[in-house]
Tab-separated table of C-alpha atoms in Angstrom:
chain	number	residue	atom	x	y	z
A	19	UNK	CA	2.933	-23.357	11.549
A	20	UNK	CA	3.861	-23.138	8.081
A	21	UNK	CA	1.975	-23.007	4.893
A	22	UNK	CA	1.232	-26.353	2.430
A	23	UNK	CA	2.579	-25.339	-0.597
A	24	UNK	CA	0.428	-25.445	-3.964
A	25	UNK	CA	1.998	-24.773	-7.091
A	26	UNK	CA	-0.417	-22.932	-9.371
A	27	UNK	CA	0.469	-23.635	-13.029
A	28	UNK	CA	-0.968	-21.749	-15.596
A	29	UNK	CA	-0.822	-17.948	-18.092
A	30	UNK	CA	1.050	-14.706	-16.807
A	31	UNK	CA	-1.341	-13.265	-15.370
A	32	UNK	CA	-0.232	-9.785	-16.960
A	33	UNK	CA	-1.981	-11.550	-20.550
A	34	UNK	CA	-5.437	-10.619	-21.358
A	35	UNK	CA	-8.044	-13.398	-21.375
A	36	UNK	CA	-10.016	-15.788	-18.933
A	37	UNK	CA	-6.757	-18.502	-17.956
A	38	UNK	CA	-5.157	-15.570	-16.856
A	39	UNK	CA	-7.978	-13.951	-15.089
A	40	UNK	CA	-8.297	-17.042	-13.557
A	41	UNK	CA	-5.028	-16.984	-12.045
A	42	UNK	CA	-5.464	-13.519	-10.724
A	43	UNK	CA	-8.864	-14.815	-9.043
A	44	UNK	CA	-7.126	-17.634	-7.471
A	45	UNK	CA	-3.988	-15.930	-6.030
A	46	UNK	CA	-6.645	-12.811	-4.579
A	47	UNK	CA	-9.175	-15.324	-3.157
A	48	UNK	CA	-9.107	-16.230	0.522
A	49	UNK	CA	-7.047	-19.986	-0.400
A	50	UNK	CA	-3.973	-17.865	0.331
A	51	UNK	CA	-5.021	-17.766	4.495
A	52	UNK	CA	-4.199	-21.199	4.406
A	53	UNK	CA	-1.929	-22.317	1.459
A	54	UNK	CA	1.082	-20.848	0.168
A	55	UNK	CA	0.023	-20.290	-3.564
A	56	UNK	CA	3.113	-20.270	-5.974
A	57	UNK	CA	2.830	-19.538	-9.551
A	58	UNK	CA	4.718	-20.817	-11.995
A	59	UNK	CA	3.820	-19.615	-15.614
A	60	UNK	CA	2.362	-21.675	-18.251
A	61	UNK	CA	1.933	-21.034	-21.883
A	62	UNK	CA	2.591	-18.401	-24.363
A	63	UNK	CA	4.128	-14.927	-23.282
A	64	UNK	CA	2.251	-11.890	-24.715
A	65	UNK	CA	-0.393	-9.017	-24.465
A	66	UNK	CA	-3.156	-12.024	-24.875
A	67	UNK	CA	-3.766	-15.355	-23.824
A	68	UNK	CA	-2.835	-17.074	-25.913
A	69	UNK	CA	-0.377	-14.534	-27.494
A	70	UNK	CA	-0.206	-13.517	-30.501
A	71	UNK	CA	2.905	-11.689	-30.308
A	72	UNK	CA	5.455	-14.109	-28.700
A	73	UNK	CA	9.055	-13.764	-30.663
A	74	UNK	CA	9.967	-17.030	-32.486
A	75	UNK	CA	13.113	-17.507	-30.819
A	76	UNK	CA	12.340	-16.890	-26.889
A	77	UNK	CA	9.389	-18.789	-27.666
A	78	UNK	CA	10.819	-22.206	-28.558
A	79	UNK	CA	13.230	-21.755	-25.563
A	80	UNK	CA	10.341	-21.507	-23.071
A	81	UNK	CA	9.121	-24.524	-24.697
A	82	UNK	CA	12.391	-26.630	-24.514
A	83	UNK	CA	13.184	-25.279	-20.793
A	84	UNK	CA	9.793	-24.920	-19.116
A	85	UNK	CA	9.192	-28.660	-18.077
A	86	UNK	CA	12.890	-28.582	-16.735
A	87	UNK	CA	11.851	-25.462	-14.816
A	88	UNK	CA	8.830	-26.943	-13.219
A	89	UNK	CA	11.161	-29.627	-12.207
A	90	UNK	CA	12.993	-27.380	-10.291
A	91	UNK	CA	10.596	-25.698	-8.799
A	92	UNK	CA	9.036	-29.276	-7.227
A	93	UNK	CA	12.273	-29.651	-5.935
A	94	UNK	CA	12.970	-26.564	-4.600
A	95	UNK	CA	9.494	-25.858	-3.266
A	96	UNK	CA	8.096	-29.670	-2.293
A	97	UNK	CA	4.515	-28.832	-3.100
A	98	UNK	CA	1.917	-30.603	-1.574
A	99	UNK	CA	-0.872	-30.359	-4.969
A	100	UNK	CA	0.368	-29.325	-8.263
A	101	UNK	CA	-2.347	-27.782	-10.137
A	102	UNK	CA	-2.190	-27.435	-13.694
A	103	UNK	CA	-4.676	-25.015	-15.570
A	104	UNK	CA	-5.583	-26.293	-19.596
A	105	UNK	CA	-7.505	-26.475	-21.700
A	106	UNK	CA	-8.961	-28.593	-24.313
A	107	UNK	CA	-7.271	-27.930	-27.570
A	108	UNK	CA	-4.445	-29.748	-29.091
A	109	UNK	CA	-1.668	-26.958	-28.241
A	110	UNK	CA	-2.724	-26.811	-24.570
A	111	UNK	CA	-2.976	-30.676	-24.330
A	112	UNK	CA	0.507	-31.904	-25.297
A	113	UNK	CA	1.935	-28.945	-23.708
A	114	UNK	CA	0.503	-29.328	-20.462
A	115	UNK	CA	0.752	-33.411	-20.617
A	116	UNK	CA	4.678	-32.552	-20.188
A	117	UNK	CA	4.006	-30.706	-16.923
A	118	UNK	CA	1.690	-33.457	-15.895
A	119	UNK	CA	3.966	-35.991	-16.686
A	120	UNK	CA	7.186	-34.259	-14.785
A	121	UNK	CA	4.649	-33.861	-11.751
A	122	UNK	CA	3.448	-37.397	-11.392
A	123	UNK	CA	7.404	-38.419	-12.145
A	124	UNK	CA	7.971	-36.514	-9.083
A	125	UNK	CA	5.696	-38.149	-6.743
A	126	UNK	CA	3.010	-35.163	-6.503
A	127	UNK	CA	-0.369	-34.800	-6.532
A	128	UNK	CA	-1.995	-32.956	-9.313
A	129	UNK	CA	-5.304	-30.959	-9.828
A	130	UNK	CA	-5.534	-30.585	-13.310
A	131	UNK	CA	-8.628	-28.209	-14.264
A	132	UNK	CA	-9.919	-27.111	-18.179
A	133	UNK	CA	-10.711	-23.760	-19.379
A	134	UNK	CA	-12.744	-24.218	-22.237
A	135	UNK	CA	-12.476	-26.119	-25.857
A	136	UNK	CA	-13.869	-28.696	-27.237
A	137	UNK	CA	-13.508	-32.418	-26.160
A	138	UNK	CA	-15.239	-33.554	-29.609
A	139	UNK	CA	-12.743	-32.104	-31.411
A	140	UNK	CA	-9.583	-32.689	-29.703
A	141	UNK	CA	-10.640	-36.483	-29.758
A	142	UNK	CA	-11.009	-36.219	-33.575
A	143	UNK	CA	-8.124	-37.163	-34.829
A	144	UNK	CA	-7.646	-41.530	-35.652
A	145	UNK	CA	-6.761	-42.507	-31.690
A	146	UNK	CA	-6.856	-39.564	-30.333
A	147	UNK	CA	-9.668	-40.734	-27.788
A	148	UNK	CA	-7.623	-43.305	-26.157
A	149	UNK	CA	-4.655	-41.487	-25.736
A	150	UNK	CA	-7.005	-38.307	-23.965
A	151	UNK	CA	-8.830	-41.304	-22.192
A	152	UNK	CA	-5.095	-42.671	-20.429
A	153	UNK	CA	-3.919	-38.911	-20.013
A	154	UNK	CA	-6.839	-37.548	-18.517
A	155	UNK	CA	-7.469	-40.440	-16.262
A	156	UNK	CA	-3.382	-39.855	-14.717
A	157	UNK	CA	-4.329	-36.487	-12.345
A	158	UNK	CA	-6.073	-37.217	-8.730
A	159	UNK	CA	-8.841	-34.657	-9.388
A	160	UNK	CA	-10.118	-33.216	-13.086
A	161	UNK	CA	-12.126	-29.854	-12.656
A	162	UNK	CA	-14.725	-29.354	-15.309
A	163	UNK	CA	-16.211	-25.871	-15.502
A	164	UNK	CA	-19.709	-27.276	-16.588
A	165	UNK	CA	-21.926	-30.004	-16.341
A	166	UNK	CA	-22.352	-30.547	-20.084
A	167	UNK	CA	-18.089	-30.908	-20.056
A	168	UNK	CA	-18.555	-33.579	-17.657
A	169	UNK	CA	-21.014	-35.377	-19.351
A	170	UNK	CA	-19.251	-35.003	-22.554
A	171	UNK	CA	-16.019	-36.881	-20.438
A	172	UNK	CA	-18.492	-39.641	-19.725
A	173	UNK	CA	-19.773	-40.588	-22.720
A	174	UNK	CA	-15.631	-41.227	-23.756
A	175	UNK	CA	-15.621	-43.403	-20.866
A	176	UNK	CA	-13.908	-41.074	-18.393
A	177	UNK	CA	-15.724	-40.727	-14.541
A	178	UNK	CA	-13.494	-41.049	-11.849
A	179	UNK	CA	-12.398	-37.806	-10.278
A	180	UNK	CA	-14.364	-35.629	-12.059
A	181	UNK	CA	-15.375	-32.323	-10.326
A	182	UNK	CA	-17.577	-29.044	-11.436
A	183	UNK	CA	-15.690	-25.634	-9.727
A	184	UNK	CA	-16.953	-22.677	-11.958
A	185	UNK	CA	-14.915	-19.406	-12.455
A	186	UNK	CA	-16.038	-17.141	-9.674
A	187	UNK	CA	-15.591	-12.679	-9.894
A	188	UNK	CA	-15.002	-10.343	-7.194
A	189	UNK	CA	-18.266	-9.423	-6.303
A	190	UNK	CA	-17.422	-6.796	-3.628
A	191	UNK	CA	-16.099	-4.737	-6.600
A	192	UNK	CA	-19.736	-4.811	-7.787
A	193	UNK	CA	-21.807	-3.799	-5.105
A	194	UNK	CA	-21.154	-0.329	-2.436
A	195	UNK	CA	-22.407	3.277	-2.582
A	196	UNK	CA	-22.643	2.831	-6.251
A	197	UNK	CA	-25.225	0.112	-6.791
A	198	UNK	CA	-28.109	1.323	-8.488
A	199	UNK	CA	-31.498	-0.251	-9.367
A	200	UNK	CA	-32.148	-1.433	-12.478
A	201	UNK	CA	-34.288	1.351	-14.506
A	202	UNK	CA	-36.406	-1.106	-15.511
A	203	UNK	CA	-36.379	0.017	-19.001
A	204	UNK	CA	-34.558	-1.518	-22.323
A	205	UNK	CA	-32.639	1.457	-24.167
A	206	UNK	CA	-28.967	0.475	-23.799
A	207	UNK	CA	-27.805	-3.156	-24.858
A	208	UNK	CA	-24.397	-4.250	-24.063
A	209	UNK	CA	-21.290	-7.029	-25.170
A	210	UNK	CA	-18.040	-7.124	-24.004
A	211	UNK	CA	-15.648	-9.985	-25.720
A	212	UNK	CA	-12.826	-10.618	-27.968
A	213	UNK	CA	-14.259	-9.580	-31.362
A	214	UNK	CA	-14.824	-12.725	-33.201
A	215	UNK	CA	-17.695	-13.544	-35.206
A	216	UNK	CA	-18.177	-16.497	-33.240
A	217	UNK	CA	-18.782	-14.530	-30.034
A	218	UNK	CA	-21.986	-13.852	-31.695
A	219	UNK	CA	-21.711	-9.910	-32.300
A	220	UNK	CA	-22.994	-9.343	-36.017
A	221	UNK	CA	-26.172	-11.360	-34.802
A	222	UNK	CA	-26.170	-8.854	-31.842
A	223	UNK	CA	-26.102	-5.656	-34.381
A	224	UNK	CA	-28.698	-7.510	-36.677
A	225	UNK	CA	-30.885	-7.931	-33.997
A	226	UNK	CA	-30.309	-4.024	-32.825
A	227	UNK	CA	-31.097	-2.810	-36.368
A	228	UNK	CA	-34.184	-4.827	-36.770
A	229	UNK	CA	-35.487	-3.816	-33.196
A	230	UNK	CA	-34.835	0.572	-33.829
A	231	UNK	CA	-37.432	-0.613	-37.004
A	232	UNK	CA	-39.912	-0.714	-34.012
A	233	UNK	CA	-41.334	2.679	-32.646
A	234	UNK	CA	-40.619	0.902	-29.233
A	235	UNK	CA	-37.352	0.275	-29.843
A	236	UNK	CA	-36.331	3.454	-31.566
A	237	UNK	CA	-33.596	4.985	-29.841
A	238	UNK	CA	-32.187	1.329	-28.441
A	239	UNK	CA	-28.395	1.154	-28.814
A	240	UNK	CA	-25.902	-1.475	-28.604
A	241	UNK	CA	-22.601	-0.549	-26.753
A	242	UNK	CA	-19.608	-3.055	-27.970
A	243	UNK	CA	-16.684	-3.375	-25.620
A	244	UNK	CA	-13.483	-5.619	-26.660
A	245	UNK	CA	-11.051	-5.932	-29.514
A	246	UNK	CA	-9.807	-8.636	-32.263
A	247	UNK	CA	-9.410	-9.566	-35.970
A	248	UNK	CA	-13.347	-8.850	-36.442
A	249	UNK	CA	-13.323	-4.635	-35.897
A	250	UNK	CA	-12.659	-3.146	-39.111
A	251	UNK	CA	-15.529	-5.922	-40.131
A	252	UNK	CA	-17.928	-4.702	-37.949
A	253	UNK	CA	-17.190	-0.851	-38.664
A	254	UNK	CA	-17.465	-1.627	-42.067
A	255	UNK	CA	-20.891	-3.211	-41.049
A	256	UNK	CA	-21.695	-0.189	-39.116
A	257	UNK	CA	-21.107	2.317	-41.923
A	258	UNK	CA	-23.395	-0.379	-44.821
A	259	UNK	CA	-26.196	-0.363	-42.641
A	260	UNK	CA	-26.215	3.338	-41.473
A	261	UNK	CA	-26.060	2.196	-37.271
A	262	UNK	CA	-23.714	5.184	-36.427
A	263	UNK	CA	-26.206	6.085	-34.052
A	264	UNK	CA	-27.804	2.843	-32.575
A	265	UNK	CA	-24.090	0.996	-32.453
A	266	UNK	CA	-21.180	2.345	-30.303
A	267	UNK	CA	-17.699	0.510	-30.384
A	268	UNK	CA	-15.896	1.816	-27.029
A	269	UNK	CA	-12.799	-0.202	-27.243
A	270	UNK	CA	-11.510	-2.729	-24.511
A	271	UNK	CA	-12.750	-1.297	-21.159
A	272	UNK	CA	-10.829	-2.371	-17.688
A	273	UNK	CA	-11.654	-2.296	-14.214
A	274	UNK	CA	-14.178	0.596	-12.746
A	275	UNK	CA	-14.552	2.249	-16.411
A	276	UNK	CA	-15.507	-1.763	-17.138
A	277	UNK	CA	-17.897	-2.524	-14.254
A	278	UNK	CA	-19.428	1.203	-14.960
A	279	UNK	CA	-19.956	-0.372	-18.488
A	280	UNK	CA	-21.919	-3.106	-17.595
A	281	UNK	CA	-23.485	-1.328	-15.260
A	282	UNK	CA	-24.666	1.587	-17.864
A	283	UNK	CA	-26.713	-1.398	-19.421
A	284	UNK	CA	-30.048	-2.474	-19.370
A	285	UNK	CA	-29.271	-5.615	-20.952
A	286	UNK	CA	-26.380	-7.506	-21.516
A	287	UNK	CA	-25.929	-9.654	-25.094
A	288	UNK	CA	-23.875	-12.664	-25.696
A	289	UNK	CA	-25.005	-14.640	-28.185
A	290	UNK	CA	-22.172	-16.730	-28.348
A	291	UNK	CA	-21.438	-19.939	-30.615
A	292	UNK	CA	-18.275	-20.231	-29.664
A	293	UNK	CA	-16.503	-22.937	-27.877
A	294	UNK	CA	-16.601	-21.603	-24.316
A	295	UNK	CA	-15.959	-22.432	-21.047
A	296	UNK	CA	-17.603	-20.236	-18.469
A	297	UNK	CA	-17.190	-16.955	-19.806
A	298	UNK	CA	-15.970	-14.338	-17.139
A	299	UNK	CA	-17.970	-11.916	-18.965
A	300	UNK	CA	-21.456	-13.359	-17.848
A	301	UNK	CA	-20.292	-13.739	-14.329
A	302	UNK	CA	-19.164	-10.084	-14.413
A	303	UNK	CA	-22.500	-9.048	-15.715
A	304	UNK	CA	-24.316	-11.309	-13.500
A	305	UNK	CA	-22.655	-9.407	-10.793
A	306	UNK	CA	-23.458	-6.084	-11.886
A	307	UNK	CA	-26.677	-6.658	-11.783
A	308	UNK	CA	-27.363	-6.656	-15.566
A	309	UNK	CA	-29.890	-9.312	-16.951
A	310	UNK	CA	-28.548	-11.486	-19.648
A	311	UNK	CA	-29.581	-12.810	-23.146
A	312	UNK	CA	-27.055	-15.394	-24.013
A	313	UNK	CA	-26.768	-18.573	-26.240
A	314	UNK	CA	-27.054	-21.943	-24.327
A	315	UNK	CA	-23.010	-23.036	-25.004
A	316	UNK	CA	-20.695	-24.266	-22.450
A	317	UNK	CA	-21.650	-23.663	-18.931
A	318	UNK	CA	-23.485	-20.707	-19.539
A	319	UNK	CA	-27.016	-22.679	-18.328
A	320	UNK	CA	-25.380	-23.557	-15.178
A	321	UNK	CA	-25.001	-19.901	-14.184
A	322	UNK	CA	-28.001	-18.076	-16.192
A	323	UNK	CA	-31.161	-19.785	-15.010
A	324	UNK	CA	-33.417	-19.256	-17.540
A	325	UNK	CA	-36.207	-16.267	-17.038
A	326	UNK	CA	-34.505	-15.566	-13.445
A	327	UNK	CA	-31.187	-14.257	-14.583
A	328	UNK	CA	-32.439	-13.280	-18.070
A	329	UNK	CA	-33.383	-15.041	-21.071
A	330	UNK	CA	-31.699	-18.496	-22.969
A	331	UNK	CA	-31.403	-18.422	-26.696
A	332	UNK	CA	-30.387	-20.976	-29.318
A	333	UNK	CA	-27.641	-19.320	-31.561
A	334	UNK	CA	-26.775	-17.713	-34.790
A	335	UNK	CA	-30.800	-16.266	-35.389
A	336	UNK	CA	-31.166	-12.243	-34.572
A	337	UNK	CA	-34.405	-13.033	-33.936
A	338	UNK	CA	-34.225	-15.176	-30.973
A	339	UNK	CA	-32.662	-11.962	-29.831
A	340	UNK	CA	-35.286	-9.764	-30.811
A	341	UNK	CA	-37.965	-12.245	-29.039
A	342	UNK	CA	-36.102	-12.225	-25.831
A	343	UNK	CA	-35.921	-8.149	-26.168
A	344	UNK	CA	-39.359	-7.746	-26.718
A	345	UNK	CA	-39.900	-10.125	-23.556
A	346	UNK	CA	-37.550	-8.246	-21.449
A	347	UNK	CA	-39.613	-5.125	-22.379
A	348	UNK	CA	-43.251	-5.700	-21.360
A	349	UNK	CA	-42.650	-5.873	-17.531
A	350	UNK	CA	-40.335	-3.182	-15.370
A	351	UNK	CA	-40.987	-5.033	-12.020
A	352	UNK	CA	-39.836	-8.217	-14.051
A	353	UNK	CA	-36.529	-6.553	-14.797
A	354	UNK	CA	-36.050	-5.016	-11.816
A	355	UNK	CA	-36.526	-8.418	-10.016
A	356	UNK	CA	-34.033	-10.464	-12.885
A	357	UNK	CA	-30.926	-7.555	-11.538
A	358	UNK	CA	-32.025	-8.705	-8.087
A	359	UNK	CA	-31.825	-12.036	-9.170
A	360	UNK	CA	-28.317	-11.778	-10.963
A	361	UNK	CA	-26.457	-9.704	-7.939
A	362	UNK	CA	-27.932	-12.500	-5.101
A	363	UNK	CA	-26.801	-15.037	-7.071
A	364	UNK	CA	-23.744	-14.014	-8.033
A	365	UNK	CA	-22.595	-12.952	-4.596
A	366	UNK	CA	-24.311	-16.560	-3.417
A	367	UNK	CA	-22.558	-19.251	-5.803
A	368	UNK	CA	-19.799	-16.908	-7.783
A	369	UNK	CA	-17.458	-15.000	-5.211
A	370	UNK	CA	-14.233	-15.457	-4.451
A	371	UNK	CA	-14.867	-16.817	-1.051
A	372	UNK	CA	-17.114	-20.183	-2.782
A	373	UNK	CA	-13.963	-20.228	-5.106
A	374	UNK	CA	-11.534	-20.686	-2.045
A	375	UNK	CA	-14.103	-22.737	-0.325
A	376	UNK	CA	-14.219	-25.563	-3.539
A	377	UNK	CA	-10.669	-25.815	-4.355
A	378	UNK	CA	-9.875	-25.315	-0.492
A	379	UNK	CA	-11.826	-28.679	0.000
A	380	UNK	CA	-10.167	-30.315	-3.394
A	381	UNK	CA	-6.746	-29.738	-2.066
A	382	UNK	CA	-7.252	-31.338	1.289
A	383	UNK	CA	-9.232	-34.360	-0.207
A	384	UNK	CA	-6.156	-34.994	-2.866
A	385	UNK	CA	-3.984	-34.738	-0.247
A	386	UNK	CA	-5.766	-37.512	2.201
């Protein structure tokens, strides 16, 4: 018996970033035992998603040609779901609106899920809400990756088909011979993102040079994993403030040498302010067994229970991050038990397997 076809739409999955991580998750996860997964590339071509070094030229061909290409492919292929990965920014919306368009015009069903970005902002614009309101009510199923997404669709009006699948990791890549207990001891603090100052990183190093003030807190460091527009800034920071020693920048880390990162820490940092999604990055250090400080943005709360996973914090204050340091600190058993916490519940709610589980069940009830 052969396979029901789904037609994945969304970044190369060779790009750098969380759409295309995504993409990798979803073509490794179980779904493929029972669906042919086809995917047909989305977006800007580059090193990064989205790229920033796409040539001028091949890039306003791919633009022109792609929704003629994903016409093509529906007729060649005859897939049962089309699902289209976006976000919500103005770039990704009208782009993606073609794709949805060319799928409906073709009879097809269509999952259309969003990666992040602000709803508040791309309905800024002078009618801009009713126009998101008619195209986001057009696909059979809308996958949010938090709940505060989905209530922010709801207050424009927006209810039917709207669904909550988060990002899920590879757990088994996590666990093995190699897991370790947790120390239970606060010397090495670690973040891993693109290097933005909204990611929340200079309050991270703030927080790290107020803390080694403390006899307690010494000898703590703060390992930074990642790259962007914000590293010579934060070097330069480095070098003002004298943190050669309690600040390490190690570059962007992949695979093992990146799991051994997160697993080298006793804490992991993202004070994000950012407008995020579900950041991979928490999941990855949920799974590693690494308790979290991290800003309450996006769907972050839905994955990082508060004092079980680690600890909450509002955004842009060091302090907050001191506080939840200094609260991480006074019990060992505590943050031996929070690791425990983050690996169960990670290989619980955030494995592959759930992820072929939810969208297995979408695609079947989009079908009936």
């Amino acid at each position: 018996m052969s396979k029901t076809t789904i037609l994945l739409c969304g970044p190369p999955v060779s790009a750098i970033g969380g759409g295309p991580t995504h993409i990798k998750n979803m073509l490794a996860a179980p779904l493929n035992d029972r669906y042919r997964l086809v995917h047909f590339e989305t977006g800007s071509r580059g090193r990064e998603s989205p790229a920033k070094d796409e040539r001028l030229f091949p890039m306003i061909f791919r633009i022109v040609t792609s929704p003629f290409a994903l016409a093509w492919q529906i007729l060649r292929l005859r897939p049962a779901v089309v699902h289209l990965n976006s976000a919500m920014n103005h770039k990704a919306f009208w782009r993606d609106l073609f794709y949805l368009l060319v799928s409906k015009l073709f009879g097809c069903k269509v999952v259309f899920q969003l990666h992040g970005g602000s709803l508040e902002e791309l309905c800024a614009k002078p009618g801009m809400r009713r126009i998101v309101r008619k195209v986001f009510s057009m696909p059979d199923a809308l996958v949010l990756l938090a709940k505060s997404e989905r209530r922010d669709f709801k207050h424009i009006g927006i209810t039917d088909g709207l669904l909550i699948i988060p990002n899920a990791v590879d757990v088994t890549l996590y666990g093995g011979a190699n897991e370790t207990e947790h120390n239970g001891m606060v010397c090495r603090m670690a973040f891993m993102g693109r290097l933005i100052r909204a990611k929340g990183m200079f309050e991270a190093m703030e927080a790290v040079r107020l803390l080694r003030t403390e006899k307690q807190f010494q000898n703590i460091e703060l390992w930074i994993a990642g790259s962007g527009p914000a590293e010579d800034e934060i070097e330069s920071w480095i070098h003002v403030n004298a943190m050669e020693r309690g600040i390490k920048l190690v570059g962007t880390v992949y695979g093992k040498e990146k799991i051994d990162f997160l697993r080298g820490a006793d804490i992991f940092v993202f004070p994000t302010f950012h407008t995020e999604g579900l950041p991979y990055v928490i999941l990855e250090s949920l799974a590693a067994g690494t308790p979290v400080i991290a800003t309450k943005v996006g769907g972050i709360p839905d994955v990082v229970v508060d004092r079980v996973h680690g600890i909450l914090i509002e955004a842009k204050n060091p302090q907050n991050i001191v506080d939840a340091v200094h609260e991480l600190a006074q019990s060992e058993d505590r943050l031996r038990a929070m690791s425990k916490n983050c690996r169960a519940w990670a290989e619980q709610e955030l494995g592959l397997e759930k992820l072929a589980t939810r969208f297995g069940e979408l695609y079947e009830r989009v079908q009936a």
